[in-house]
Coordinates of C-alpha atoms in Angstrom, one line a residue:
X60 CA 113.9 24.2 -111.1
X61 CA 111.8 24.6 -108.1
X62 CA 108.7 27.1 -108.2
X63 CA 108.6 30.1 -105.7
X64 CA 105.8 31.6 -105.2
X65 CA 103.8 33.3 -102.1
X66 CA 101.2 31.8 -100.0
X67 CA 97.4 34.1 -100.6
X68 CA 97.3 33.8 -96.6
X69 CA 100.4 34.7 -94.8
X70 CA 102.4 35.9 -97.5
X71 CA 104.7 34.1 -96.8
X72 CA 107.3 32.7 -99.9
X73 CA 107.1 28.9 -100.6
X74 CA 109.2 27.3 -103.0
X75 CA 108.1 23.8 -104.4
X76 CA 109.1 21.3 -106.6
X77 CA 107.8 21.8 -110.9
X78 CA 105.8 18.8 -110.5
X79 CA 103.0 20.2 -107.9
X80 CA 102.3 22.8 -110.2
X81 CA 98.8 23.6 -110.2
X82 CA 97.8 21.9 -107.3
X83 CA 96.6 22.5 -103.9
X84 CA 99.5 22.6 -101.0
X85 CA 99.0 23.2 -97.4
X86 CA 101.4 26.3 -95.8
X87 CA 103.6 25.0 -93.5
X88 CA 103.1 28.8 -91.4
X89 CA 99.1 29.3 -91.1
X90 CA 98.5 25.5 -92.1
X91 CA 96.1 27.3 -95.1
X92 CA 95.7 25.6 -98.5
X93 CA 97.2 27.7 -101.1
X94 CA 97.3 26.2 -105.0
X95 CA 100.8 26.5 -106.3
X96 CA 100.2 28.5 -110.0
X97 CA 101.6 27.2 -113.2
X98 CA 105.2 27.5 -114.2
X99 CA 106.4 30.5 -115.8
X100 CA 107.1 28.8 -119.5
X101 CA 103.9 27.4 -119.4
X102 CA 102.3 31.2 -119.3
X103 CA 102.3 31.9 -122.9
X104 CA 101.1 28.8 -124.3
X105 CA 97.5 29.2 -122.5
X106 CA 96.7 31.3 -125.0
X107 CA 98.3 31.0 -128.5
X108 CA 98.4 33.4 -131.6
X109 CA 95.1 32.2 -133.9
X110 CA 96.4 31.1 -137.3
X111 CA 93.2 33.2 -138.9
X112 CA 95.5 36.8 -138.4
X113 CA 98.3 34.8 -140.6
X114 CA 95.5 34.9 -143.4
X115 CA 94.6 38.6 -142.4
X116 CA 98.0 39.7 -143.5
X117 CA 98.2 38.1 -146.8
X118 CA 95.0 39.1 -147.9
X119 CA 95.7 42.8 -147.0
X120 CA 98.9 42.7 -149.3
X121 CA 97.0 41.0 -152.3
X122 CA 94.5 43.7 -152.1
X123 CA 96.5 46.0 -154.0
X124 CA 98.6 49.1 -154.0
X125 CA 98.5 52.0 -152.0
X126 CA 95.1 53.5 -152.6
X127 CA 93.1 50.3 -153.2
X128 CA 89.6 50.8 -151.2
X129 CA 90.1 48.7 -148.0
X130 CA 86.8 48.7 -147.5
X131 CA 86.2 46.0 -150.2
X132 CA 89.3 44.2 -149.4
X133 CA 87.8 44.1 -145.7
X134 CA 84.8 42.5 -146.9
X135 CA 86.5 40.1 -148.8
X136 CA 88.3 38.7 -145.3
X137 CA 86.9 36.6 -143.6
X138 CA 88.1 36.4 -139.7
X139 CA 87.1 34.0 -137.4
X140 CA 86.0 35.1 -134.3
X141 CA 88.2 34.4 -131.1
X142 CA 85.1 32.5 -129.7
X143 CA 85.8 30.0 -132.4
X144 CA 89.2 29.5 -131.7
X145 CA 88.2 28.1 -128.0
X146 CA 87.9 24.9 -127.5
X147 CA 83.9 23.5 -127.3
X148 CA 82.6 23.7 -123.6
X149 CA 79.5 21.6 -122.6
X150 CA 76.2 23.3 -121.9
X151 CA 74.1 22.2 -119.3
X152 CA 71.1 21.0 -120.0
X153 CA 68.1 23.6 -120.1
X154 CA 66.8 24.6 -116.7
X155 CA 69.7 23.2 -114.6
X156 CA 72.5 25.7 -113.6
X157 CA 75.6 24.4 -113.1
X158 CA 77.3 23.9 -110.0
X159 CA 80.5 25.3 -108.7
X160 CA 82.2 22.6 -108.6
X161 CA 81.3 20.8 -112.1
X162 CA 82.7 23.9 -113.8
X163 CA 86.1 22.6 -114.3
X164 CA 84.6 19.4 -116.2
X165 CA 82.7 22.2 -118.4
X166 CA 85.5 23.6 -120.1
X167 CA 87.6 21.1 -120.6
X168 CA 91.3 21.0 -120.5
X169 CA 91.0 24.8 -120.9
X170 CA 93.4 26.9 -118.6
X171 CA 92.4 29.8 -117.1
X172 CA 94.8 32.3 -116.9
X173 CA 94.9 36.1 -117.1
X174 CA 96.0 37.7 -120.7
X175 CA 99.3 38.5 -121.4
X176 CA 100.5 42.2 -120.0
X177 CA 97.0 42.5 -117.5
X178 CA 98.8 41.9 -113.8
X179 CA 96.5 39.5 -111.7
X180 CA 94.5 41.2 -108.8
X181 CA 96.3 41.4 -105.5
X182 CA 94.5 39.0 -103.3
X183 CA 95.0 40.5 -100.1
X184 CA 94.8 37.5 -96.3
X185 CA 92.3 38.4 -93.8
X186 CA 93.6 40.3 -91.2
X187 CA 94.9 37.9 -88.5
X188 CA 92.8 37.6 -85.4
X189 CA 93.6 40.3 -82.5
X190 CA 95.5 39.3 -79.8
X191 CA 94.4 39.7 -76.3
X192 CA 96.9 40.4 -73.5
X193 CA 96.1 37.2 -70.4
X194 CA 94.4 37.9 -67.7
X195 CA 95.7 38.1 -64.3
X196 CA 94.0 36.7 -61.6
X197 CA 92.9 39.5 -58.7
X198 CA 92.5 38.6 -55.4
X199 CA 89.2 39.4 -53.8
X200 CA 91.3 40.8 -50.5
X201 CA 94.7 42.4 -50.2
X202 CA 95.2 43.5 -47.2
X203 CA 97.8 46.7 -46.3
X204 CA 101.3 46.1 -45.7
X205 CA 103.8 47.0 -42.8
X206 CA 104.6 50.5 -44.9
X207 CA 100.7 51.3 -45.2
X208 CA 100.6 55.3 -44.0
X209 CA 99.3 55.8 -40.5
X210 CA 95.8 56.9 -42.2
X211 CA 95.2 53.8 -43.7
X212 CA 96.0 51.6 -41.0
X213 CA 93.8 53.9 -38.7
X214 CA 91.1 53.6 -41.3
X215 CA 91.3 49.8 -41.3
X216 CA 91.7 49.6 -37.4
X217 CA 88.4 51.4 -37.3
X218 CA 86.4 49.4 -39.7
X219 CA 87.7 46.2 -36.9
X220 CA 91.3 44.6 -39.3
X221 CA 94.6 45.1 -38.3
X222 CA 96.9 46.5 -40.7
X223 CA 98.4 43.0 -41.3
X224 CA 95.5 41.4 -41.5
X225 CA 96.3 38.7 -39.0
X226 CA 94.3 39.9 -36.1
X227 CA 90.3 41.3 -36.0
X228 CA 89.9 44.3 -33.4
X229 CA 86.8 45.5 -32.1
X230 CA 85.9 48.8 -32.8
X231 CA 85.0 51.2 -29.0
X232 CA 81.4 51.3 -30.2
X233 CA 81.4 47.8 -30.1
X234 CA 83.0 47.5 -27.1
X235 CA 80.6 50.1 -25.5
X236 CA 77.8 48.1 -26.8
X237 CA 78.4 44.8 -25.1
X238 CA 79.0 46.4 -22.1
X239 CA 75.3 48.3 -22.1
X240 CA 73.5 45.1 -23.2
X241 CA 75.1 43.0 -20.1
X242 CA 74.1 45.9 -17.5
X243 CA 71.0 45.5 -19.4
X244 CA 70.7 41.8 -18.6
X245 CA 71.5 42.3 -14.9
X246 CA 69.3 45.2 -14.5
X247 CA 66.6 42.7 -16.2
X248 CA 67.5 39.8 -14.0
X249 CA 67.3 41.8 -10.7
X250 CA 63.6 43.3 -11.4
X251 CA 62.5 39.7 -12.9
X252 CA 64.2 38.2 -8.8
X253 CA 62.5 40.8 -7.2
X254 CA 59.5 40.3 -8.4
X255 CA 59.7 36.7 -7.6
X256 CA 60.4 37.0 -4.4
X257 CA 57.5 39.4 -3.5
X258 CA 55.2 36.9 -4.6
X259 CA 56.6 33.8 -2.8
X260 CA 54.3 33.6 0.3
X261 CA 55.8 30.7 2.5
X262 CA 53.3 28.8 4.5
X263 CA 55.0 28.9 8.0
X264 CA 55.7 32.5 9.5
X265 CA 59.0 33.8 9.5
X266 CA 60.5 34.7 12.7
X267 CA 61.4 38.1 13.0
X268 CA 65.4 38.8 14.4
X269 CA 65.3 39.3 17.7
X270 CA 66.6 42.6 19.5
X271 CA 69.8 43.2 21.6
X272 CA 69.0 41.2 25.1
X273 CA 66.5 38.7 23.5
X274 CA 67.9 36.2 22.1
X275 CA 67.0 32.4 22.6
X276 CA 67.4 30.9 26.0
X277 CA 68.5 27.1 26.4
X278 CA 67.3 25.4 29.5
X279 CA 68.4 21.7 30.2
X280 CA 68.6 19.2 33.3
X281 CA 67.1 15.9 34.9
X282 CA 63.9 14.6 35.9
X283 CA 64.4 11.8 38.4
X284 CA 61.9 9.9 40.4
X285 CA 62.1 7.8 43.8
X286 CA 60.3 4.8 45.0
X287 CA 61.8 4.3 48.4
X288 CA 64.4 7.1 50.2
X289 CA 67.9 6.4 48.3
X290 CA 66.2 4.9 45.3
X291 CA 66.6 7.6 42.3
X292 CA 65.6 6.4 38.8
X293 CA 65.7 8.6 35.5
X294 CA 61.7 9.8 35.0
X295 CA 61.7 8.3 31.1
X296 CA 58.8 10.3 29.5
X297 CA 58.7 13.2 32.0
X298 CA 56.9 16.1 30.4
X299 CA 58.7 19.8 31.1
X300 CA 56.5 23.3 29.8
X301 CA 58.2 26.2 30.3
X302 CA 54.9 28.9 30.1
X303 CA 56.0 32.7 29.9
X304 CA 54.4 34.7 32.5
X305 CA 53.7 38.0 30.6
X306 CA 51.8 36.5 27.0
X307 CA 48.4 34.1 27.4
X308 CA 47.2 32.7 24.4
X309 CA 43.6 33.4 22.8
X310 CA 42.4 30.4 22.6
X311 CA 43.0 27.5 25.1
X312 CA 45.8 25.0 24.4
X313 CA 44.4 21.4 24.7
X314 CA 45.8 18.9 26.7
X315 CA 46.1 16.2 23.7
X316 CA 49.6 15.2 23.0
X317 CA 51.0 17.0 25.6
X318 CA 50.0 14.5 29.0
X319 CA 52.8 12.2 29.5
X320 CA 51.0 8.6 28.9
X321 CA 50.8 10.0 25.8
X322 CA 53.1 10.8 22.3
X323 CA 54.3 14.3 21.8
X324 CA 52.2 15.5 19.6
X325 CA 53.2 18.5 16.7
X326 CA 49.9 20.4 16.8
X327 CA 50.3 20.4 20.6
X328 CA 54.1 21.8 20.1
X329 CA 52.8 24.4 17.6
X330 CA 50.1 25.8 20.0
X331 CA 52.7 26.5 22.3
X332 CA 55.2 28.3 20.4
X333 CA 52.2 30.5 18.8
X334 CA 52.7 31.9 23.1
X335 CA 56.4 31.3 23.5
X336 CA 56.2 28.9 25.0
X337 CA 58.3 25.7 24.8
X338 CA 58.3 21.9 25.7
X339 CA 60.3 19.0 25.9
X340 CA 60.3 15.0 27.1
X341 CA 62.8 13.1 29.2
X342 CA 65.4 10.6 27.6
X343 CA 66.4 7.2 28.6
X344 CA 68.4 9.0 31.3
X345 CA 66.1 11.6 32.1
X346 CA 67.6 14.2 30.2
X347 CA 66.0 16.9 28.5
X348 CA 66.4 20.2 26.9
X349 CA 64.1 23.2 25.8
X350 CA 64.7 26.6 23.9
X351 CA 62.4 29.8 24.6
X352 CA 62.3 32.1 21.9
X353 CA 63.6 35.3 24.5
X354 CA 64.8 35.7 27.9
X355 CA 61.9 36.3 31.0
X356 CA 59.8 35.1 33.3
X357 CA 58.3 31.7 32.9
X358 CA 56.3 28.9 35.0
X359 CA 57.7 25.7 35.1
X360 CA 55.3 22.9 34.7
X361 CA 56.7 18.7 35.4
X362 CA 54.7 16.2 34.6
X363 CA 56.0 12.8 36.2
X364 CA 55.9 9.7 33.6
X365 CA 56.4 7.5 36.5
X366 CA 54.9 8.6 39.9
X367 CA 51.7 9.0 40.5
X368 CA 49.4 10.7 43.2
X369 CA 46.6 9.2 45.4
X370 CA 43.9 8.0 44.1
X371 CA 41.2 11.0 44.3
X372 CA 43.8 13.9 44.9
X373 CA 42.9 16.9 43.4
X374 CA 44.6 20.3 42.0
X375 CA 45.4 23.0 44.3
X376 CA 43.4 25.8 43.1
X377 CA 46.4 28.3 42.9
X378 CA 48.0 25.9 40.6
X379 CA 44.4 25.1 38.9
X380 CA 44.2 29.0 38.2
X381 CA 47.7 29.3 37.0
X382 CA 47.5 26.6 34.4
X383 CA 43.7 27.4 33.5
X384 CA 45.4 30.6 31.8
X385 CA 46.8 28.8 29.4
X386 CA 45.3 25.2 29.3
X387 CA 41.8 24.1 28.6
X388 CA 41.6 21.5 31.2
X389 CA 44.5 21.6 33.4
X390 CA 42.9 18.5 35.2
X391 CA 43.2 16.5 32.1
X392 CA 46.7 17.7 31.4
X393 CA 48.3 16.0 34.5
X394 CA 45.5 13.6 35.3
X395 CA 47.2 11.2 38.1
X396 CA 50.7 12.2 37.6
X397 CA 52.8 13.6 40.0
X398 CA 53.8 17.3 39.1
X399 CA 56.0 20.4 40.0
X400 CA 55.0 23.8 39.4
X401 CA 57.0 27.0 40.0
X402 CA 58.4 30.4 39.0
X403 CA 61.9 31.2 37.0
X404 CA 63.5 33.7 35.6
X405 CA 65.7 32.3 32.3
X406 CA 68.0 34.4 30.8
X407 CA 71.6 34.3 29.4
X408 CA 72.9 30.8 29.7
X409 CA 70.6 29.5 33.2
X410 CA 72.1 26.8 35.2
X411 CA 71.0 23.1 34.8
X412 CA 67.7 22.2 36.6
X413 CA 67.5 18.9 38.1
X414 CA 64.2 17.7 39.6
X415 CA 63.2 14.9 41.3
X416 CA 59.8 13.5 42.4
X417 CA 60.5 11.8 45.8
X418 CA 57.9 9.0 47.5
X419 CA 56.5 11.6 50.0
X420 CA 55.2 14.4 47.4
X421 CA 51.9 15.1 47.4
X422 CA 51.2 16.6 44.3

């Protein structure tokens, strides 16, 4: 016959088989060792009836009848003491205490079981550990969905998310800020340019526009010379001033670089357009072409490459006073050359001038 008992953990009811009695099994529901107790015929015989209270009886009836003083009959008895019915127990030696564990060895083959009527003490399982509900993961954003009240959505519109949070909007203060800090920058820009330019000097003055009616005129034509009559070749080299009558310059223009045995010359050029006035050399075909900066009066000065005068000739003194006005040595300007000087007007677009110095001139 099995034994059923209860496990002192669970409480739950175990049932095993008669021959584990007494020994340690492990609960099949907590997985606790719980020790299976004795069987129940087994009880009774832990502790049995000492044959000394046998003796006890007899004794009392031999004492006498009714009456008889107990007292002496008491003293006669002799009864062992329950301490002598137990069986011997070891004693540790003196100063050692014994363990826990050695006390089983100490008494014996003694069982220890409660007397008989006294109920064993309930032995009531630690309370089973709490359970804790799992926790859910949150997400650190959640964004509104499509039935999000109109408050909501306006409140998220305005801190710069859309209501679905797919697309970032910028706010009208933000907006309103880009906007001021790129006028900003061009404001910036324009003051940091200006500045620049008012303290850029350039080295060469700068021409100033020129009125209604005085704009550059362009003069061109030919300088030709002859050797015989009917013998025109192109004057390669001819020199051609165009002086304006109404300006003379403050100092006197030298005649370097400006004679024509000799190379144009740019300091020459520059002296002449600090006046107005303009210059210009004879091509391979004795072509040439000069600008004035306006329209006016001018004296026309040709200097032949070619023809020459007469040994010993001299300048005319009108033309020597003429030229003096403007040149330092007129005398060294043409030297031997042949030359042409005269009055024009150029204005507008003036008609080609063709000039050429024939075997018969004089000057």
């Amino acid at each position: 016959m099995p034994i059923q008992f209860t496990c002192s953990h669970c409480r739950r009811s175990l049932s095993v088989t008669r021959r584990k009695a007494g020994t340690p099994v492990t609960c099949p529901k907590c997985g606790q060792s719980t020790l299976v107790p004795q069987s129940p015929g087994t009880l009774t015989d832990v502790h049995p009836v000492p044959p000394a209270l046998g003796e006890f009886k007899a004794t009392i009836e031999a004492a006498g009848p009714a009456g008889t003083d107990s007292a002496a009959a008491m003293s006669a008895l002799t009864i062992p003491s329950a301490a002598s019915q137990l069986p011997a127990v070891a004693t540790p030696p003196a100063g050692e205490i014994a363990a826990f564990d050695d006390i089983p060895a100490l008494i014996g083959d003694a069982e220890m079981a409660p007397a008989p009527g006294v109920a064993a003490p309930a032995v009531r399982p630690p309370p089973p550990p709490p359970v804790l509900p799992p926790i859910e993961p949150v997400s650190d954003f959640k964004f509104a969905p499509e039935s999000a009240p109109a408050v909501t959505r306006l409140t998220q519109a305005r801190r710069g998310r859309h209501p679905d949070g797919s697309v970032l909007l910028l706010t009208r203060r933000a907006v309103y800020a880009q906007a001021g800090l790129m006028a900003g920058l061009l404001v910036v820009a324009f003051l940091a340019g200006l500045l620049v330019g008012r303290g850029y000097r350039p080295d060469t003055p700068v021409s100033t526009p020129a009125k209604a009616g005085e704009e550059p005129v362009a003069l061109g034509g030919h300088v030709l010379y002859a050797l015989s009559p009917g013998d025109s070749l192109p004057d390669e080299g001819a020199v051609v001033i165009a002086l304006p009558a109404d300006r003379k310059p403050d100092i006197k223009i030298a005649a370097r670089g400006l004679r024509a045995d000799q190379e144009a010359d740019l300091d020459a050029q520059a002296a002449l357009g600090s006046v107005g006035a303009a210059a210009a050399r004879g091509d391979a075909h004795g072509q040439f072409q000069l600008v004035v900066p306006r329209p006016g009066n001018y004296s026309l000065l040709i200097i032949s490459s070619h023809a020459t005068r007469p040994d010993g000739a001299t300048l005319p003194m009108a033309d020597g006073e003429t030229l003096s006005n403007y040149f330092a040595s007129p005398a060294e300007l043409i030297g031997q050359q042949r030359y042409a000087l005269f009055s024009r007007r150029l204005a507008g677009a003036p008609s080609p001038l063709t000039h050429e110095f024939g075997p018969t001139d004089k000057r």
